[in-house]
CSV table of C-alpha atoms and ligand atoms in Angstrom, one decimal:
chain,number,residue,atom,x,y,z
Z,125,PRO,CA,116.6,96.8,79.2
Z,126,LEU,CA,114.8,96.5,75.9
Z,127,HIS,CA,113.6,100.1,75.7
Z,128,ARG,CA,117.0,101.4,76.3
Z,129,SER,CA,118.6,99.2,73.6
Z,130,LEU,CA,115.7,100.3,71.2
Z,131,ALA,CA,116.4,104.0,72.2
Z,132,ALA,CA,120.1,103.5,71.2
Z,133,LEU,CA,119.0,102.0,67.9
Z,134,ALA,CA,116.6,104.8,67.2
Z,135,ALA,CA,119.3,107.4,68.1
Z,136,ALA,CA,121.5,105.9,65.4
Z,137,HIS,CA,118.9,104.9,62.7
Z,138,GLY,CA,115.8,107.2,63.2
Z,139,PRO,CA,112.7,107.5,65.2
Z,140,VAL,CA,110.5,105.2,63.2
Z,141,LEU,CA,112.1,101.9,62.6
Z,142,LEU,CA,111.0,98.7,61.1
Z,143,LEU,CA,112.6,95.7,63.0
Z,144,ARG,CA,112.3,92.0,63.0
Z,145,PHE,CA,112.1,90.1,66.4
Z,146,GLY,CA,112.7,86.6,65.1
Z,147,SER,CA,109.7,85.9,62.9
Z,148,ARG,CA,107.8,89.1,64.0
Z,149,ARG,CA,107.6,92.5,62.2
Z,150,VAL,CA,108.0,95.2,64.8
Z,151,VAL,CA,107.8,99.0,64.4
Z,152,HIS,CA,109.5,101.1,67.0
Z,153,VAL,CA,108.3,104.6,67.4
Z,154,ALA,CA,110.3,107.1,69.3
Z,155,HIS,CA,109.1,110.4,67.9
Z,156,PRO,CA,106.1,112.2,69.6
Z,157,ALA,CA,104.5,113.4,66.3
Z,158,ALA,CA,104.6,109.8,64.9
Z,159,ALA,CA,103.4,108.3,68.0
Z,160,GLU,CA,100.5,110.7,68.1
Z,161,GLU,CA,99.6,110.0,64.4
Z,162,CYS,CA,99.4,106.3,65.4
Z,163,LEU,CA,97.3,106.9,68.4
Z,164,THR,CA,94.9,109.6,66.9
Z,165,THR,CA,94.5,109.2,63.1
Z,166,HIS,CA,95.3,105.5,63.2
Z,167,ASP,CA,94.1,104.6,66.7
Z,168,ALA,CA,91.5,102.2,65.4
Z,169,THR,CA,94.0,100.5,63.0
Z,170,PHE,CA,96.5,100.1,65.9
Z,171,ALA,CA,94.0,99.0,68.6
Z,172,ASN,CA,94.8,95.3,68.2
Z,173,ARG,CA,97.1,93.3,70.6
Z,174,PRO,CA,99.7,90.8,69.2
Z,175,GLN,CA,98.8,87.4,70.2
Z,176,LEU,CA,102.1,86.4,72.0
Z,177,PRO,CA,102.1,82.6,72.5
Z,178,SER,CA,103.6,83.0,76.0
Z,179,ALA,CA,100.5,85.1,77.0
Z,180,ARG,CA,97.9,82.6,75.5
Z,181,HIS,CA,97.0,80.6,78.7
Z,182,LEU,CA,97.3,83.4,81.3
Z,183,SER,CA,95.0,85.6,79.1
Z,184,ASN,CA,92.4,82.9,78.8
Z,185,GLY,CA,93.1,82.7,75.0
Z,186,TYR,CA,93.5,86.5,74.6
Z,187,THR,CA,90.1,87.3,76.1
Z,188,THR,CA,91.0,89.6,79.0
Z,189,LEU,CA,90.6,93.4,78.7
Z,190,GLY,CA,94.4,94.0,78.3
Z,191,SER,CA,95.0,91.2,75.8
Z,192,SER,CA,91.9,91.1,73.6
Z,193,SER,CA,92.1,92.5,70.2
Z,194,TYR,CA,89.8,95.3,69.1
Z,195,GLY,CA,86.3,93.8,68.6
Z,196,PRO,CA,83.0,93.0,70.3
Z,197,ASN,CA,84.7,91.2,73.4
Z,198,TRP,CA,87.1,94.0,74.0
Z,199,ARG,CA,84.5,96.7,73.5
Z,200,ASN,CA,82.1,95.0,76.0
Z,201,LEU,CA,84.9,94.7,78.7
Z,202,ARG,CA,86.2,98.1,78.1
Z,203,ARG,CA,82.7,99.7,78.4
Z,204,ILE,CA,82.0,97.8,81.7
Z,205,ALA,CA,85.5,98.8,83.0
Z,206,THR,CA,84.9,102.4,82.1
Z,207,VAL,CA,81.3,102.7,83.2
Z,208,ASP,CA,80.9,100.1,86.0
Z,209,VAL,CA,84.4,99.9,87.6
Z,210,PHE,CA,86.6,103.1,87.0
Z,211,SER,CA,84.0,105.8,86.5
Z,212,THR,CA,84.5,108.8,89.0
Z,213,HIS,CA,81.3,107.7,90.8
Z,214,ARG,CA,82.6,104.1,91.4
Z,215,LEU,CA,86.0,105.5,92.5
Z,216,LEU,CA,84.5,107.8,95.0
Z,217,ARG,CA,82.5,104.9,96.4
Z,218,SER,CA,85.7,103.0,97.1
Z,219,THR,CA,87.5,105.9,98.7
Z,220,GLY,CA,87.2,104.2,102.1
Z,221,ILE,CA,88.9,101.0,100.8
Z,222,ARG,CA,92.0,102.9,99.7
Z,223,ALA,CA,92.1,105.0,102.9
Z,224,GLY,CA,91.9,101.8,104.9
Z,225,GLU,CA,94.6,100.0,103.0
Z,226,VAL,CA,96.9,103.0,103.2
Z,227,ARG,CA,96.4,103.1,106.9
Z,228,HIS,CA,96.9,99.4,107.1
Z,229,MET,CA,100.3,99.9,105.5
Z,230,ALA,CA,101.1,102.8,107.8
Z,231,ARG,CA,100.2,100.8,110.8
Z,232,ARG,CA,102.4,97.9,109.8
Z,233,LEU,CA,105.3,100.3,109.4
Z,234,PHE,CA,104.6,101.9,112.6
Z,235,LYS,CA,104.5,98.6,114.5
Z,236,ASP,CA,107.6,97.4,112.9
Z,237,ALA,CA,109.4,100.6,113.9
Z,238,ALA,CA,108.6,100.3,117.6
Z,239,GLY,CA,111.3,102.0,119.6
Z,240,ALA,CA,113.1,103.2,116.5
Z,241,ASP,CA,114.4,106.8,116.1
Z,242,ALA,CA,117.1,108.7,114.2
Z,243,SER,CA,119.9,107.0,116.2
Z,244,ARG,CA,118.2,103.5,115.8
Z,245,PRO,CA,116.2,103.5,112.6
Z,246,ALA,CA,114.1,100.6,111.5
Z,247,SER,CA,114.3,99.0,108.0
Z,248,ALA,CA,111.6,99.0,105.5
Z,249,ASP,CA,111.2,96.7,102.6
Z,250,VAL,CA,109.4,99.3,100.4
Z,251,LYS,CA,108.8,97.2,97.4
Z,252,THR,CA,106.9,94.6,99.5
Z,253,ARG,CA,104.9,97.2,101.3
Z,254,ALA,CA,103.9,98.9,98.1
Z,255,PHE,CA,103.1,95.7,96.5
Z,256,GLU,CA,100.8,94.4,99.2
Z,257,LEU,CA,99.2,97.8,99.4
Z,258,ALA,CA,98.3,97.8,95.7
Z,259,LEU,CA,97.2,94.1,95.7
Z,260,ASN,CA,95.1,94.5,98.7
Z,261,THR,CA,93.5,97.6,97.3
Z,262,VAL,CA,92.5,96.0,94.1
Z,263,ALA,CA,91.4,92.6,95.7
Z,264,ARG,CA,89.1,94.6,98.1
Z,265,MET,CA,87.7,96.5,95.3
Z,266,ILE,CA,87.1,93.3,93.3
Z,267,ALA,CA,86.1,91.0,96.0
Z,268,GLY,CA,85.9,92.7,99.3
Z,269,LYS,CA,88.9,90.7,100.6
Z,270,ARG,CA,92.4,91.5,102.0
Z,271,TYR,CA,94.9,88.8,101.3
Z,272,TYR,CA,98.1,90.3,102.8
Z,273,GLY,CA,98.9,91.4,106.3
Z,274,ASP,CA,97.5,90.8,109.7
Z,275,ASP,CA,93.8,90.8,109.5
Z,276,GLU,CA,91.7,91.4,112.6
Z,277,ASP,CA,88.6,91.6,110.4
Z,278,ASP,CA,86.6,88.3,110.6
Z,279,SER,CA,85.1,88.9,107.1
Z,280,GLY,CA,88.6,88.4,105.6
Z,281,PRO,CA,89.7,85.2,103.8
Z,282,SER,CA,90.8,82.1,105.8
Z,283,SER,CA,94.6,81.7,106.2
Z,284,VAL,CA,94.5,78.8,103.7
Z,285,GLU,CA,92.6,80.8,101.1
Z,286,ALA,CA,94.9,83.8,101.5
Z,287,GLU,CA,98.0,81.5,101.2
Z,288,ARG,CA,96.5,79.9,98.0
Z,289,PHE,CA,96.0,83.4,96.6
Z,290,ARG,CA,99.4,84.6,97.5
Z,291,ALA,CA,100.9,81.4,95.8
Z,292,MET,CA,99.0,82.2,92.7
Z,293,VAL,CA,100.1,85.8,92.6
Z,294,ARG,CA,103.8,84.7,93.2
Z,295,GLU,CA,103.6,82.2,90.4
Z,296,TYR,CA,102.0,84.8,88.1
Z,297,PHE,CA,104.7,87.4,88.6
Z,298,ALA,CA,107.5,84.8,88.3
Z,299,MET,CA,106.1,83.7,85.0
Z,300,HIS,CA,105.4,87.2,83.8
Z,301,GLY,CA,109.0,88.3,84.4
Z,302,ALA,CA,110.5,85.6,82.4
Z,303,SER,CA,111.7,86.2,78.9
Z,304,ASN,CA,109.8,84.5,76.1
Z,305,LEU,CA,111.7,83.5,73.2
Z,306,GLN,CA,108.8,81.4,71.9
Z,307,ASP,CA,106.9,84.7,71.1
Z,308,PHE,CA,109.4,85.4,68.3
Z,309,VAL,CA,110.6,81.9,67.3
Z,310,PRO,CA,107.4,80.1,66.9
Z,311,VAL,CA,109.0,76.6,66.5
Z,312,LEU,CA,110.0,76.9,70.2
Z,313,ALA,CA,106.5,76.9,71.3
Z,314,LEU,CA,106.2,73.3,70.1
Z,315,VAL,CA,109.0,72.1,72.4
Z,316,ASP,CA,107.7,73.8,75.7
Z,317,ILE,CA,111.2,74.5,77.2
Z,318,GLY,CA,111.3,74.2,80.9
Z,319,GLY,CA,107.6,73.2,81.0
Z,320,VAL,CA,106.5,76.7,80.8
Z,321,ASN,CA,103.3,75.9,78.9
Z,322,ASN,CA,102.2,73.3,81.4
Z,323,ARG,CA,103.0,75.7,84.3
Z,324,ALA,CA,100.8,78.4,82.6
Z,325,ILE,CA,97.9,76.0,82.0
Z,326,ARG,CA,98.0,75.0,85.7
Z,327,LEU,CA,98.2,78.8,86.8
Z,328,SER,CA,95.5,79.7,84.5
Z,329,LYS,CA,93.2,77.1,85.9
Z,330,ALA,CA,94.0,78.2,89.5
Z,331,ARG,CA,93.2,81.9,88.5
Z,332,ASN,CA,89.9,81.0,86.9
Z,333,GLU,CA,88.9,78.9,89.8
Z,334,TRP,CA,89.7,81.8,92.2
Z,335,ALA,CA,87.6,84.2,90.1
Z,336,GLN,CA,84.7,81.8,89.8
Z,337,ARG,CA,84.8,81.1,93.6
Z,338,LEU,CA,84.4,84.8,94.1
Z,339,ILE,CA,81.3,84.9,91.8
Z,340,ASP,CA,79.8,81.7,93.5
Z,341,GLU,CA,80.4,83.2,97.0
Z,342,HIS,CA,78.8,86.4,96.1
Z,343,ARG,CA,75.9,84.7,94.4
Z,344,ALA,CA,75.3,82.5,97.5
Z,345,ALA,CA,75.5,85.4,99.9
Z,346,ALA,CA,73.0,87.4,97.8
Z,347,ALA,CA,70.7,84.4,97.7
Z,348,ALA,CA,70.9,84.1,101.4
Z,349,GLY,CA,70.3,87.8,101.9
Z,350,ARG,CA,73.7,88.3,103.5
Z,351,GLU,CA,75.1,91.8,103.4
Z,352,GLN,CA,78.4,91.8,101.4
Z,353,GLY,CA,79.4,95.4,101.1
Z,354,LYS,CA,79.9,96.9,97.7
Z,355,THR,CA,82.3,95.1,95.5
Z,356,MET,CA,83.0,94.9,91.8
Z,357,VAL,CA,81.8,91.3,91.6
Z,358,GLY,CA,78.6,92.1,93.4
Z,359,ASP,CA,77.9,95.1,91.2
Z,360,LEU,CA,78.5,93.0,88.0
Z,361,LEU,CA,76.3,90.2,89.3
Z,362,GLU,CA,73.5,92.7,89.8
Z,363,MET,CA,73.9,93.8,86.2
Z,364,GLN,CA,73.9,90.1,85.1
Z,365,ALA,CA,70.4,89.9,86.3
Z,366,SER,CA,69.2,92.4,83.6
Z,367,ASP,CA,71.7,91.6,80.8
Z,368,PRO,CA,73.1,88.1,81.4
Z,369,GLU,CA,74.9,88.1,78.0
Z,370,ALA,CA,77.0,91.3,78.5
Z,371,TYR,CA,77.7,90.4,82.2
Z,372,SER,CA,78.3,86.6,81.8
Z,373,ASP,CA,80.4,84.8,84.4
Z,374,LYS,CA,83.1,84.6,81.7
Z,375,VAL,CA,83.1,88.3,81.3
Z,376,ILE,CA,83.2,88.9,85.1
Z,377,ARG,CA,86.1,86.4,85.4
Z,378,ALA,CA,88.0,88.2,82.6
Z,379,LEU,CA,87.6,91.6,84.4
Z,380,CYS,CA,88.7,90.1,87.7
Z,381,LEU,CA,91.8,88.7,86.1
Z,382,SER,CA,92.5,91.8,84.0
Z,383,ILE,CA,92.3,94.1,86.9
Z,384,LEU,CA,94.4,91.9,89.2
Z,385,GLN,CA,97.2,91.7,86.7
Z,386,THR,CA,97.3,95.2,85.5
Z,387,GLY,CA,96.5,97.0,88.7
Z,388,THR,CA,99.2,95.8,91.0
Z,389,ASP,CA,102.8,95.9,90.0
Z,390,THR,CA,102.1,99.1,87.9
Z,391,SER,CA,101.1,101.2,90.9
Z,392,SER,CA,103.4,99.5,93.3
Z,393,GLY,CA,106.4,99.9,91.0
Z,394,THR,CA,105.6,103.6,90.6
Z,395,ILE,CA,105.4,104.1,94.3
Z,396,GLU,CA,108.8,102.4,94.7
Z,397,TRP,CA,110.4,104.5,92.0
Z,398,ALA,CA,108.9,107.7,93.5
Z,399,MET,CA,110.3,106.9,97.0
Z,400,ALA,CA,113.8,106.0,95.5
Z,401,LEU,CA,113.8,109.4,93.7
Z,402,LEU,CA,112.8,111.3,97.0
Z,403,LEU,CA,115.5,109.4,98.9
Z,404,ASN,CA,118.2,110.6,96.5
Z,405,HIS,CA,116.7,114.1,96.5
Z,406,PRO,CA,116.1,115.0,100.2
Z,407,ALA,CA,115.2,118.6,99.4
Z,408,ALA,CA,112.2,117.5,97.3
Z,409,MET,CA,111.2,115.0,100.2
Z,410,ALA,CA,111.4,118.0,102.5
Z,411,LYS,CA,109.4,120.3,100.3
Z,412,ALA,CA,106.7,117.6,99.9
Z,413,ARG,CA,106.5,117.2,103.6
Z,414,ALA,CA,106.3,120.9,104.3
Z,415,GLU,CA,103.4,121.2,101.9
Z,416,ILE,CA,101.6,118.4,103.6
Z,417,ASP,CA,102.3,119.9,107.1
Z,418,GLU,CA,100.9,123.2,105.9
Z,419,VAL,CA,97.7,121.9,104.2
Z,420,VAL,CA,96.9,118.8,106.4
Z,421,GLY,CA,98.8,119.4,109.7
Z,422,THR,CA,100.1,116.7,111.9
Z,423,VAL,CA,97.0,115.9,113.9
Z,424,ARG,CA,95.6,113.5,111.3
Z,425,ILE,CA,96.8,111.4,108.4
Z,426,LEU,CA,96.2,112.9,105.0
Z,427,GLU,CA,93.2,111.8,103.0
Z,428,GLU,CA,92.3,111.5,99.4
Z,429,SER,CA,90.2,114.7,99.5
Z,430,ASP,CA,93.5,116.6,100.4
Z,431,LEU,CA,95.2,115.5,97.2
Z,432,PRO,CA,93.9,118.4,95.0
Z,433,ASN,CA,95.4,120.8,97.6
Z,434,LEU,CA,98.9,119.1,97.5
Z,435,PRO,CA,100.2,120.2,94.1
Z,436,TYR,CA,103.9,119.7,94.8
Z,437,LEU,CA,103.1,115.9,95.8
Z,438,GLN,CA,101.3,115.5,92.5
Z,439,PHE,CA,104.4,117.0,90.6
Z,440,VAL,CA,106.6,114.5,92.3
Z,441,VAL,CA,104.2,111.7,91.0
Z,442,ARG,CA,104.2,113.2,87.5
Z,443,GLU,CA,107.9,113.6,87.4
Z,444,THR,CA,108.3,110.0,88.6
Z,445,LEU,CA,106.0,108.8,85.7
Z,446,ARG,CA,108.0,111.0,83.3
Z,447,LEU,CA,111.4,109.5,84.3
Z,448,HIS,CA,110.2,106.0,85.1
Z,449,PRO,CA,107.1,105.2,83.3
Z,450,ILE,CA,106.3,101.7,84.6
Z,451,ALA,CA,105.4,100.5,81.1
Z,452,PRO,CA,108.1,102.5,79.1
Z,453,MET,CA,106.8,101.2,75.8
Z,454,LEU,CA,103.1,101.0,76.7
Z,455,ALA,CA,101.8,97.6,75.9
Z,456,PRO,CA,102.5,96.4,72.4
Z,457,HIS,CA,99.8,97.2,69.9
Z,458,GLU,CA,99.3,95.6,66.4
Z,459,SER,CA,98.0,97.0,63.1
Z,460,SER,CA,94.8,95.4,61.7
Z,461,ALA,CA,95.3,97.0,58.2
Z,462,ASP,CA,98.0,98.5,56.0
Z,463,CYS,CA,98.6,102.2,56.8
Z,464,SER,CA,101.2,104.9,56.5
Z,465,VAL,CA,102.9,106.7,59.4
Z,466,ALA,CA,105.3,109.6,59.1
Z,467,GLY,CA,105.6,108.7,55.4
Z,468,TYR,CA,106.4,105.0,55.9
Z,469,ASP,CA,104.1,102.3,54.8
Z,470,ILE,CA,103.3,99.8,57.7
Z,471,PRO,CA,101.7,96.4,56.7
Z,472,ALA,CA,98.8,94.9,58.5
Z,473,GLY,CA,99.8,92.6,61.3
Z,474,THR,CA,102.8,94.7,62.5
Z,475,MET,CA,103.6,94.9,66.1
Z,476,LEU,CA,104.0,98.4,67.4
Z,477,LEU,CA,106.1,99.6,70.3
Z,478,PHE,CA,105.9,103.2,71.4
Z,479,ASN,CA,109.0,104.2,73.3
Z,480,VAL,CA,107.4,106.7,75.5
Z,481,HIS,CA,110.5,106.7,77.9
Z,482,THR,CA,112.7,107.9,75.2
Z,483,MET,CA,110.2,110.6,74.2
Z,484,HIS,CA,109.8,111.7,77.9
Z,485,LEU,CA,113.6,112.4,78.0
Z,486,ASP,CA,113.5,114.4,74.7
Z,487,ALA,CA,115.6,117.5,75.3
Z,488,ARG,CA,113.7,119.4,72.6
Z,489,VAL,CA,110.5,119.1,74.6
Z,490,TRP,CA,111.8,119.0,78.3
Z,491,GLY,CA,115.0,121.0,77.9
Z,492,GLU,CA,118.7,120.2,78.4
Z,493,ASP,CA,118.1,118.9,81.9
Z,494,ALA,CA,115.4,116.5,80.7
Z,495,GLU,CA,117.1,113.6,82.6
Z,496,ARG,CA,117.1,115.4,85.9
Z,497,PHE,CA,114.5,114.8,88.5
Z,498,SER,CA,112.8,118.2,89.0
Z,499,PRO,CA,109.2,118.3,90.1
Z,500,GLU,CA,109.5,122.0,89.9
Z,501,ARG,CA,109.3,121.8,86.1
Z,502,PHE,CA,105.5,121.3,86.5
Z,503,GLU,CA,105.1,124.3,88.7
Z,504,GLY,CA,102.9,127.2,87.6
Z,505,GLY,CA,101.7,125.2,84.6
Z,506,LYS,CA,105.2,125.5,83.0
Z,507,SER,CA,104.9,122.0,81.5
Z,508,GLU,CA,101.3,122.3,80.5
Z,509,GLY,CA,100.8,120.5,77.1
Z,510,LYS,CA,104.2,118.9,77.0
Z,511,TRP,CA,104.3,115.5,75.5
Z,512,MET,CA,104.0,112.8,78.2
Z,513,LEU,CA,102.1,109.5,77.9
Z,514,PRO,CA,102.7,107.2,80.9
Z,515,PHE,CA,99.2,105.8,80.6
Z,516,GLY,CA,99.0,105.8,76.8
Z,517,MET,CA,96.4,107.5,74.7
Z,518,GLY,CA,93.4,106.7,72.6
Z,519,ARG,CA,91.3,103.6,72.7
Z,520,ARG,CA,93.8,101.5,74.5
Z,521,GLN,CA,94.7,104.2,77.1
Z,522,CYS,CA,94.9,102.8,80.6
Z,523,PRO,CA,91.4,102.8,82.1
Z,524,GLY,CA,93.0,102.6,85.7
Z,525,GLU,CA,94.7,106.0,85.5
Z,526,GLY,CA,92.3,107.6,88.0
Z,527,LEU,CA,92.6,104.9,90.4
Z,528,ALA,CA,96.4,104.5,90.1
Z,529,MET,CA,97.0,108.4,90.6
Z,530,ARG,CA,94.9,108.2,93.8
Z,531,VAL,CA,96.7,105.1,95.3
Z,532,VAL,CA,100.1,106.2,94.3
Z,533,SER,CA,99.7,109.8,95.7
Z,534,LEU,CA,98.0,108.8,98.8
Z,535,ALA,CA,100.6,106.1,99.6
Z,536,LEU,CA,103.5,108.4,98.9
Z,537,GLY,CA,102.0,111.2,100.8
Z,538,THR,CA,101.4,109.0,103.8
Z,539,PHE,CA,105.1,107.6,103.7
Z,540,VAL,CA,106.4,111.2,103.6
Z,541,GLN,CA,104.0,112.6,106.2
Z,542,CYS,CA,104.3,109.9,108.8
Z,543,PHE,CA,107.9,108.8,108.7
Z,544,GLU,CA,111.4,110.1,108.4
Z,545,TRP,CA,113.4,108.3,105.8
Z,546,ARG,CA,117.1,107.8,105.1
Z,547,ARG,CA,119.1,105.8,102.6
Z,548,VAL,CA,120.6,102.5,103.9
Z,549,GLY,CA,124.1,103.7,103.1
Z,550,ASP,CA,125.9,106.9,102.1
Z,551,GLU,CA,125.6,106.2,98.4
Z,552,GLU,CA,122.6,107.0,96.3
Z,553,VAL,CA,119.9,104.5,95.8
Z,554,ASP,CA,120.7,102.3,92.9
Z,555,MET,CA,118.3,103.3,90.1
Z,556,THR,CA,119.1,100.5,87.7
Z,557,GLU,CA,116.1,99.4,85.7
Z,558,GLY,CA,114.9,95.9,85.4
Z,559,SER,CA,113.9,94.5,82.0
Z,560,GLY,CA,110.6,93.5,80.5
Z,561,LEU,CA,107.6,95.4,79.3
Z,562,THR,CA,106.9,96.6,82.7
Z,563,VAL,CA,110.1,98.0,84.3
Z,564,PRO,CA,110.5,97.7,88.0
Z,565,LYS,CA,113.7,98.8,89.9
Z,566,ALA,CA,116.3,96.1,89.3
Z,567,VAL,CA,117.3,96.2,93.1
Z,568,PRO,CA,114.2,96.2,95.3
Z,569,LEU,CA,114.1,99.4,97.4
Z,570,GLU,CA,115.0,99.2,101.1
Z,571,ALA,CA,115.2,102.2,103.2
Z,572,LEU,CA,115.8,103.2,106.8
Z,573,TYR,CA,113.0,105.0,108.7
Z,574,TRP,CA,111.4,105.9,111.9
Z,575,PRO,CA,108.1,107.6,112.9
Z,576,ARG,CA,108.0,111.4,112.9
Z,577,PRO,CA,107.6,112.5,116.4
Z,578,LYS,CA,104.9,115.0,115.4
Z,579,MET,CA,102.8,112.2,113.9
Z,580,VAL,CA,103.1,109.6,116.7
Z,581,LEU,CA,99.6,110.5,118.1
Z,582,ALA,CA,98.0,110.1,114.8
Z,583,LEU,CA,99.7,106.8,114.2
Z,584,ARG,CA,98.8,105.5,117.6
Z,585,GLU,CA,95.2,106.3,116.8
Z,586,ILE,CA,95.2,104.0,113.8
Z,587,LEU,CA,97.1,101.3,115.7
Z,588,GLU,CA,94.2,101.3,118.3
Z,589,ARG,CA,91.4,101.3,115.8
A,187,HEM,C1,100.9,104.0,87.7
A,187,HEM,C2,100.2,103.1,87.5
A,187,HEM,C3,99.8,102.6,86.0
A,187,HEM,C4,100.4,102.9,84.9
A,187,HEM,C5,101.6,103.8,84.6
A,187,HEM,C6,99.7,102.2,83.8
A,187,HEM,C7,99.9,102.3,82.5
A,187,HEM,C8,99.2,101.6,81.5
A,187,HEM,C9,99.6,101.6,80.1
A,187,HEM,C10,100.8,102.3,79.4
A,187,HEM,C11,98.8,100.8,79.4
A,187,HEM,C12,98.8,100.3,78.0
A,187,HEM,C13,98.3,101.4,77.1
A,187,HEM,C14,98.4,101.1,75.7
A,187,HEM,O1,98.4,99.9,75.3
A,187,HEM,O2,98.5,102.0,74.8
A,187,HEM,C15,97.8,100.3,80.5
A,187,HEM,C16,96.8,99.5,80.1
A,187,HEM,C17,95.9,99.0,81.1
A,187,HEM,N1,95.8,99.4,82.4
A,187,HEM,FE1,97.1,100.6,83.4
A,187,HEM,N2,98.6,101.6,84.3
A,187,HEM,C18,98.6,101.8,85.8
A,187,HEM,C19,97.7,101.3,86.7
A,187,HEM,C20,96.7,100.6,86.4
A,187,HEM,C21,95.7,100.3,87.4
A,187,HEM,C22,95.7,100.5,88.9
A,187,HEM,C23,94.8,99.5,86.7
A,187,HEM,C24,93.5,98.8,87.3
A,187,HEM,C25,93.2,98.5,88.5
A,187,HEM,C26,95.0,99.5,85.4
A,187,HEM,C27,94.4,98.8,84.3
A,187,HEM,C28,94.8,98.7,83.0
A,187,HEM,C29,94.0,97.8,82.1
A,187,HEM,C30,92.9,97.0,82.2
A,187,HEM,C31,94.8,98.1,80.8
A,187,HEM,C32,94.5,97.4,79.5
A,187,HEM,C33,93.5,98.3,78.7
A,187,HEM,C34,93.3,97.8,77.2
A,187,HEM,O3,94.1,97.0,76.7
A,187,HEM,O4,92.2,98.2,76.7
A,187,HEM,N3,96.3,100.1,85.2
A,187,HEM,N4,98.1,100.7,81.7
């Protein structure tokens, strides 16, 4: 994986390196003090994003929140995201959606494990369950729709619409994972190897049509006085009435697409890494479960409001984000002006990669056992103030952190509370990392499981609901 190769280069040549990726100048930063200097003193200078040709179509010409450079468009999107989508107030309002989706996942696992027990465990495709959970959660927050799983709810999308959406998502992640030489050897962009550009144009059209359909449906329902439930699209359309320019359809579409693409494989990948770590560390799994049993009991399934009382569960999540930050080099930044970092001159237009993964494993900060999974290192505030940036820092810091922490902790807690888990074989779960700017497990996680006898009543209750 790129972050590992670059870490090896940094170990040999120094923590601030100027590299060339084909025609692009890239600075690789692997030292906490230098990274902090970039993201505090020079935060505004490094707040641009590089315009990578492979992302042009799928980012609507670099106009989505994650792809847009620092400027009026980004500031408007970021303000709306912070105030109207991810504020504590808005997140509290969508608590029911997250609880509903996590229960939906638990119900699915419970159904699939009918008759299973320790001697005849069922098999879970953890990656798929986590992905569907994350995607259903953001889709319901954006649009009020669940696109994956059995849906007894009449208000859900038709099966044709759901399949069209799923095809769009599959295509996006297939293209997203592909390596993109044209980003670094511009002449290749002229040839369109494998028809990648044409695929991206088609996909971009489908995505914009999906987002516009949501807007049109919400508008039509509001005009007809039909109750819709609170959704992000509905909220933003209400704002549009008083400020049509800041909340134009184009802005709403950009937000729908930004959140759909940044809010799914990030949370689900983290849930998958956390479960893999717990399967390899049964003592930590037992400790997390004992804590949940003590605080929540076994009569009901845990809720978001329990999370502040489950510190060990939160340490497991933090330790997962330290060892396996899903974006190990954040997202690429780019400098808008000449500046100097750690005594080196960095010209304008340089792409910046912050290797947070390497910094999370720095023995000078985390001790000799920095590579070991140990949620205990956070107990009693022992790691307070230690350098860890899985969500980035400064202007470009992830705006979805609060949502992600809730979804990941709730899903993980529910897995641990409701089911017994075992590895598929005797050997440890393969922890090989995939490659790319977001790093999933190379081998999708599968695990054996069965319902905990103590939780069967609570699980039956959600089955009957
Ligand atoms: C465990 C889960 C997640 C992790 C580890 C994560 C991490 C990150 C990181 C490292 C960045 C780039 C920061 C930088 O460039 O310096 C980022 C950006 C972003 N994230 Fe997240 N993220 C997660 C979940 C989410 C969720 C659930 C959402 C929304 C539903 C979200 C929305 C965004 C957006 C919109 C950006 C772009 C912000 C900008 O460029 O201004 N993320 N995230």
